């Protein structure tokens, strides 16, 4: 379903000149008609196609995206969204996302051979370095980002971005703001250390942002104004059975590594919201922001079986299935916001 716009234009995205950098004026009536939302987008390799589908449904339904945060594939989706919005509004953003993910399936944007090797190596207890798995330092993602993202438009565009990468020296997250976004920042945020060499920025080496802030949440909340915060989750929830073999154990450890930061941030957010609700004297900007904020969650793993959620599968069939699933979930969320009128609070995952 979501490939059609890309195919109508012969596989190329049609864009218009970048929009002016000032934030568009908000019409009070439109706030009731269409939700103003900030997006927190998790990373997850090819599962980012699910997020593409969610974003496409939001834009098609008239949502106003004011800010986005992301790690890894979530960072790429956020930058694609920002570039498209800056160059031609919602329709341009939808076409930009569609064109990118079409190229991922056609050219193996997350290199197919490396991903196959990465999957195979997860069966053994020790992994070689990128010097063995990718001795030439090839990264097709670089070419895809050059092709589909106008970084100057992103830096001057209408929405704020918060992109995470993990500092190799101490494991801390660095959150890059809109004015700092570059191709190196996105490559750092999506740098799998078993496949790619660490990316150097300002004299520091960085790996995938999913290891430290997947995605950044508090920075997004503090520096945005939209009342609705929508988190799109791609990490696997804990299964009922305990892992018993090497591959299962390894996969579970990866789930912990990539999902724990978000769970901590959401727990901290819930605690802070309780505190400010109980303390009527708290009048800081953050306190007022937290009182108004409403958290929503869409989880890929709540909506699909595990057999449909392979972060290493970049085939067109797999990506189309994920995108359609995300589009359905995003469409349901938009319908609920419209039917509620004021977007009634709901911090539960959308899985019905």
Coordinates of C-alpha atoms in Angstrom, one line a residue:
X1 CA 0.0 0.0 0.0
X2 CA 2.7 2.5 1.0
X3 CA 4.9 1.9 -2.0
X4 CA 2.4 3.4 -4.5
X5 CA 3.3 7.1 -4.2
X6 CA 7.0 6.3 -4.8
X7 CA 6.2 4.1 -7.8
X8 CA 3.9 6.7 -9.3
X9 CA 6.9 9.0 -9.6
X10 CA 9.2 6.4 -11.2
X11 CA 11.1 5.7 -8.0
X12 CA 12.1 9.2 -7.3
X13 CA 10.9 11.6 -4.7
X14 CA 9.4 14.9 -6.0
X15 CA 10.2 17.8 -3.7
X16 CA 9.6 21.6 -3.6
X17 CA 12.0 24.3 -2.2
X18 CA 12.6 24.2 1.6
X19 CA 10.1 25.9 3.8
X20 CA 11.1 28.9 5.8
X21 CA 12.8 28.0 9.1
X22 CA 10.2 29.7 11.4
X23 CA 7.7 27.5 13.1
X24 CA 4.3 27.6 11.4
X25 CA 1.5 29.5 13.1
X26 CA -0.9 27.3 15.0
X27 CA -4.6 27.7 14.4
X28 CA -6.5 27.2 17.6
X29 CA -9.3 25.4 15.8
X30 CA -6.9 22.9 14.2
X31 CA -5.7 21.8 17.6
X32 CA -9.1 20.3 18.2
X33 CA -9.4 18.9 14.7
X34 CA -5.9 17.4 14.4
X35 CA -3.6 16.5 17.3
X36 CA -0.3 18.3 17.8
X37 CA 2.2 15.5 18.7
X38 CA 5.8 14.9 19.5
X39 CA 7.2 11.6 18.5
X40 CA 9.7 9.3 20.3
X41 CA 11.0 6.7 17.9
X42 CA 12.8 3.6 19.0
X43 CA 15.5 1.9 16.9
X44 CA 15.3 -1.6 15.7
X45 CA 16.9 -2.1 12.3
X46 CA 14.5 -3.2 9.6
X47 CA 11.6 -2.9 12.1
X48 CA 11.9 0.8 11.5
X49 CA 9.5 0.1 8.5
X50 CA 6.8 -0.3 11.2
X51 CA 7.5 3.3 12.3
X52 CA 7.4 4.5 8.7
X53 CA 3.9 3.1 8.5
X54 CA 2.8 4.8 11.7
X55 CA 4.2 8.2 10.6
X56 CA 2.6 7.9 7.2
X57 CA -0.8 7.3 8.9
X58 CA -0.3 10.3 11.2
X59 CA 0.5 12.6 8.3
X60 CA -2.3 11.3 6.2
X61 CA -4.7 11.9 9.1
X62 CA -3.6 15.5 9.5
X63 CA -1.5 15.3 12.6
X64 CA 0.9 18.2 13.3
X65 CA 4.3 16.8 14.3
X66 CA 6.1 19.4 16.3
X67 CA 9.2 17.5 17.4
X68 CA 10.8 14.0 17.2
X69 CA 13.4 12.1 18.9
X70 CA 15.0 8.9 17.8
X71 CA 17.8 6.3 18.0
X72 CA 19.2 4.2 15.2
X73 CA 16.4 3.4 12.7
X74 CA 14.2 5.8 14.7
X75 CA 16.8 8.6 14.2
X76 CA 16.8 7.9 10.4
X77 CA 13.0 8.0 10.3
X78 CA 12.9 11.2 12.3
X79 CA 15.4 12.9 9.9
X80 CA 13.5 11.7 6.8
X81 CA 10.3 13.1 8.3
X82 CA 12.0 16.4 9.1
X83 CA 13.6 16.7 5.7
X84 CA 10.3 16.0 3.9
X85 CA 8.3 18.5 6.0
X86 CA 10.9 21.2 5.5
X87 CA 11.0 20.7 1.7
X88 CA 7.3 20.3 0.9
X89 CA 5.0 19.6 3.9
X90 CA 3.2 16.4 4.9
X91 CA 2.9 14.9 1.4
X92 CA 6.6 15.5 0.7
X93 CA 7.5 13.8 4.0
X94 CA 5.4 10.8 3.1
X95 CA 7.1 10.5 -0.2
X96 CA 10.5 10.9 1.3
X97 CA 9.9 8.0 3.8
X98 CA 8.4 5.8 1.1
X99 CA 11.3 6.4 -1.3
X100 CA 13.9 5.7 1.4
X101 CA 12.4 2.4 2.5
X102 CA 11.8 1.3 -1.1
X103 CA 15.5 1.8 -1.7
X104 CA 16.4 -0.2 1.5
X105 CA 14.5 -3.2 0.2
X106 CA 15.9 -2.8 -3.4
X107 CA 19.5 -2.1 -2.6
X108 CA 19.9 -3.7 0.9
X109 CA 20.4 -0.3 2.6
X110 CA 21.3 -2.1 5.8
X111 CA 23.8 -4.3 3.8
X112 CA 22.2 -7.7 3.3
X113 CA 25.5 -9.7 3.3
X114 CA 26.6 -8.0 6.6
X115 CA 23.2 -8.5 8.2
X116 CA 23.3 -12.2 7.2
X117 CA 26.8 -12.5 8.8
X118 CA 25.6 -10.6 11.8
X119 CA 22.7 -13.0 12.3
X120 CA 25.0 -16.0 11.8
X121 CA 27.6 -14.7 14.3
X122 CA 24.9 -14.4 17.0
X123 CA 25.0 -18.2 17.2
X124 CA 28.6 -18.2 18.6
X125 CA 29.8 -16.9 22.0
X126 CA 32.4 -14.5 20.7
X127 CA 32.2 -12.1 17.7
X128 CA 35.0 -10.7 15.6
X129 CA 35.4 -7.0 15.1
X130 CA 34.4 -4.9 12.1
X131 CA 38.0 -5.4 10.8
X132 CA 36.9 -9.0 10.0
X133 CA 33.2 -8.6 9.3
X134 CA 33.6 -5.4 7.2
X135 CA 37.3 -4.9 6.4
X136 CA 36.6 -2.2 3.7
X137 CA 34.4 -0.2 6.0
X138 CA 31.5 -0.2 3.5
X139 CA 28.3 1.5 4.6
X140 CA 25.5 1.7 2.0
X141 CA 23.4 3.6 4.5
X142 CA 25.6 6.6 3.9
X143 CA 24.6 6.7 0.2
X144 CA 20.9 6.3 1.1
X145 CA 21.1 9.2 3.6
X146 CA 22.8 11.4 1.0
X147 CA 20.1 10.5 -1.5
X148 CA 17.0 11.1 0.6
X149 CA 17.8 13.6 3.3
X150 CA 18.5 17.3 2.8
X151 CA 20.5 18.0 5.9
X152 CA 20.5 21.8 5.5
X153 CA 16.7 21.7 5.2
X154 CA 16.5 19.6 8.4
X155 CA 18.7 22.1 10.3
X156 CA 16.6 25.0 9.1
X157 CA 13.2 23.2 9.2
X158 CA 10.0 23.4 11.2
X159 CA 10.4 20.6 13.7
X160 CA 12.9 20.0 16.4
X161 CA 15.0 16.8 16.5
X162 CA 16.7 14.9 19.3
X163 CA 19.0 12.2 18.0
X164 CA 21.0 9.9 20.4
X165 CA 24.3 8.2 19.9
X166 CA 26.3 6.2 22.5
X167 CA 29.8 7.5 23.5
X168 CA 32.2 4.6 23.2
X169 CA 34.5 5.9 26.0
X170 CA 31.9 5.7 28.8
X171 CA 28.6 4.4 27.4
X172 CA 26.8 7.7 28.0
X173 CA 24.3 9.1 25.6
X174 CA 24.9 12.2 23.6
X175 CA 21.7 13.8 22.3
X176 CA 22.2 15.9 19.2
X177 CA 19.8 18.8 18.5
X178 CA 18.4 19.9 15.2
X179 CA 21.1 22.4 14.5
X180 CA 23.8 19.6 14.9
X181 CA 22.2 17.0 12.6
X182 CA 24.5 15.7 9.9
X183 CA 25.0 12.5 8.0
X184 CA 27.8 11.6 10.6
X185 CA 25.3 12.0 13.4
X186 CA 22.8 9.6 11.8
X187 CA 25.5 7.1 11.0
X188 CA 26.7 7.3 14.6
X189 CA 23.2 6.8 15.9
X190 CA 22.8 3.7 13.7
X191 CA 26.3 2.3 14.1
X192 CA 26.2 -1.4 15.0
X193 CA 29.7 -2.0 16.6
X194 CA 29.9 -5.6 15.3
X195 CA 29.6 -4.4 11.7
X196 CA 30.7 -0.8 11.5
X197 CA 33.6 1.1 12.9
X198 CA 32.7 3.7 15.5
X199 CA 31.9 7.1 14.1
X200 CA 34.0 10.0 15.2
X201 CA 32.3 13.4 16.0
X202 CA 34.1 16.3 17.6
X203 CA 36.9 14.0 18.6
X204 CA 34.7 11.4 20.3
X205 CA 33.8 7.9 19.0
X206 CA 30.1 6.8 19.0
X207 CA 28.1 3.7 18.6
X208 CA 24.4 3.0 18.1
X209 CA 22.2 5.3 20.2
X210 CA 19.9 2.4 21.1
X211 CA 22.4 1.3 23.7
X212 CA 22.0 4.5 25.8
X213 CA 18.8 6.4 24.9
X214 CA 16.4 4.4 22.8
X215 CA 15.0 7.0 22.2
X216 CA 15.6 10.2 24.1
X217 CA 12.5 11.1 26.0
X218 CA 13.1 13.8 28.7
X219 CA 15.0 16.1 26.2
X220 CA 12.0 15.8 23.9
X221 CA 9.6 16.7 26.6
X222 CA 11.6 19.6 28.0
X223 CA 12.1 21.3 24.7
X224 CA 8.7 20.7 23.0
X225 CA 5.2 22.0 23.5
X226 CA 2.9 19.4 22.1
X227 CA 0.5 18.0 24.6
X228 CA 0.5 14.5 23.1
X229 CA 3.7 12.4 23.3
X230 CA 3.6 9.3 21.1
X231 CA 6.2 6.6 21.7
X232 CA 6.7 4.1 18.8
X233 CA 8.3 1.0 20.3
X234 CA 10.2 -1.7 18.4
X235 CA 12.0 -3.7 21.1
X236 CA 10.9 -7.1 22.1
X237 CA 9.0 -7.5 25.4
X238 CA 10.0 -10.3 27.8
X239 CA 8.7 -13.7 26.7
X240 CA 7.0 -16.1 29.1
X241 CA 9.6 -18.9 28.6
X242 CA 13.2 -18.5 29.9
X243 CA 15.9 -18.6 27.2
X244 CA 17.9 -21.8 27.3
X245 CA 20.1 -21.9 24.2
X246 CA 22.9 -19.6 23.1
X247 CA 21.0 -17.8 20.4
X248 CA 18.0 -17.2 22.7
X249 CA 20.2 -16.0 25.5
X250 CA 22.0 -13.6 23.2
X251 CA 18.8 -12.3 21.8
X252 CA 17.4 -11.7 25.3
X253 CA 20.5 -9.8 26.3
X254 CA 20.1 -7.6 23.2
X255 CA 16.5 -6.9 24.1
X256 CA 17.6 -5.8 27.6
X257 CA 20.3 -3.6 26.2
X258 CA 18.1 -1.9 23.6
X259 CA 14.9 -1.6 25.6
X260 CA 15.9 -0.9 29.2
X261 CA 16.7 2.8 28.7
X262 CA 13.1 3.5 27.4
X263 CA 11.5 1.7 30.3
X264 CA 13.6 3.7 32.8
X265 CA 12.6 7.0 31.1
X266 CA 9.0 6.1 31.1
X267 CA 9.1 5.0 34.8
X268 CA 10.9 8.3 35.6
X269 CA 8.3 10.3 33.7
X270 CA 5.4 8.6 35.5
X271 CA 7.1 9.4 38.9
X272 CA 7.7 13.0 37.9
X273 CA 4.1 13.4 36.8
X274 CA 2.8 12.1 40.1
X275 CA 5.1 14.5 42.0
X276 CA 4.0 17.6 40.1
X277 CA 0.3 16.5 40.4
X278 CA 0.6 16.3 44.1
X279 CA 2.6 19.5 44.5
X280 CA 0.3 22.4 43.5
X281 CA 3.1 24.9 44.3
X282 CA 5.4 23.6 41.6
X283 CA 5.2 26.2 38.9
X284 CA 8.4 25.7 36.9
X285 CA 8.2 25.3 33.1
X286 CA 8.9 21.6 33.4
X287 CA 6.3 21.1 36.1
X288 CA 3.6 22.8 34.0
X289 CA 4.7 20.8 31.0
X290 CA 4.5 17.5 32.9
X291 CA 1.0 18.3 34.1
X292 CA -0.3 18.8 30.6
X293 CA 1.6 15.9 28.9
X294 CA -0.3 12.8 27.8
X295 CA 1.7 9.7 27.0
X296 CA 0.6 7.3 24.2
X297 CA 2.4 4.1 23.2
X298 CA 2.3 2.0 20.0
X299 CA 4.2 -1.2 20.2
X300 CA 5.1 -3.3 17.2
X301 CA 5.5 -6.4 19.4
X302 CA 2.0 -6.0 20.8
X303 CA 0.5 -6.0 17.3
X304 CA 2.5 -8.7 15.5
X305 CA 3.8 -12.2 16.0
X306 CA 7.5 -12.7 16.6
X307 CA 7.8 -14.3 13.2
X308 CA 6.9 -11.0 11.6
X309 CA 9.5 -9.0 13.5
X310 CA 13.0 -9.8 12.2
X311 CA 15.2 -6.7 12.5
X312 CA 17.6 -8.1 9.9
X313 CA 15.0 -8.9 7.2
X314 CA 15.1 -6.0 4.6
X315 CA 13.1 -7.9 1.9
X316 CA 10.3 -6.0 0.3
X317 CA 7.7 -8.5 1.6
X318 CA 8.9 -8.0 5.2
X319 CA 9.1 -4.3 5.0
X320 CA 5.7 -3.9 3.3
X321 CA 4.1 -6.1 6.0
X322 CA 5.6 -4.0 8.8
X323 CA 4.7 -0.7 7.1
X324 CA 1.1 -1.8 6.6
X325 CA 0.9 -3.0 10.2
X326 CA 2.3 0.4 11.4
X327 CA -0.1 2.3 9.1
X328 CA -3.1 0.4 10.6
X329 CA -1.9 1.2 14.2
X330 CA -1.3 4.8 13.4
X331 CA -4.6 5.1 11.7
X332 CA -6.4 3.7 14.8
X333 CA -4.6 6.1 17.0
X334 CA -5.6 9.1 14.8
X335 CA -9.2 7.9 14.8
X336 CA -9.2 7.7 18.6
X337 CA -7.8 11.3 18.8
X338 CA -10.5 12.6 16.5
X339 CA -13.3 10.7 18.3
X340 CA -12.1 11.9 21.7
X341 CA -12.1 15.5 20.5
X342 CA -9.5 16.6 23.0
X343 CA -7.3 13.5 22.7
X344 CA -8.2 11.9 26.0
X345 CA -5.3 10.7 28.0
X346 CA -4.1 7.2 27.4
X347 CA -0.7 5.9 28.4
X348 CA -1.5 2.3 27.4
X349 CA -0.1 0.6 24.4
X350 CA -2.3 0.5 21.4
X351 CA -2.8 -3.1 20.8
X352 CA -6.5 -3.6 19.9

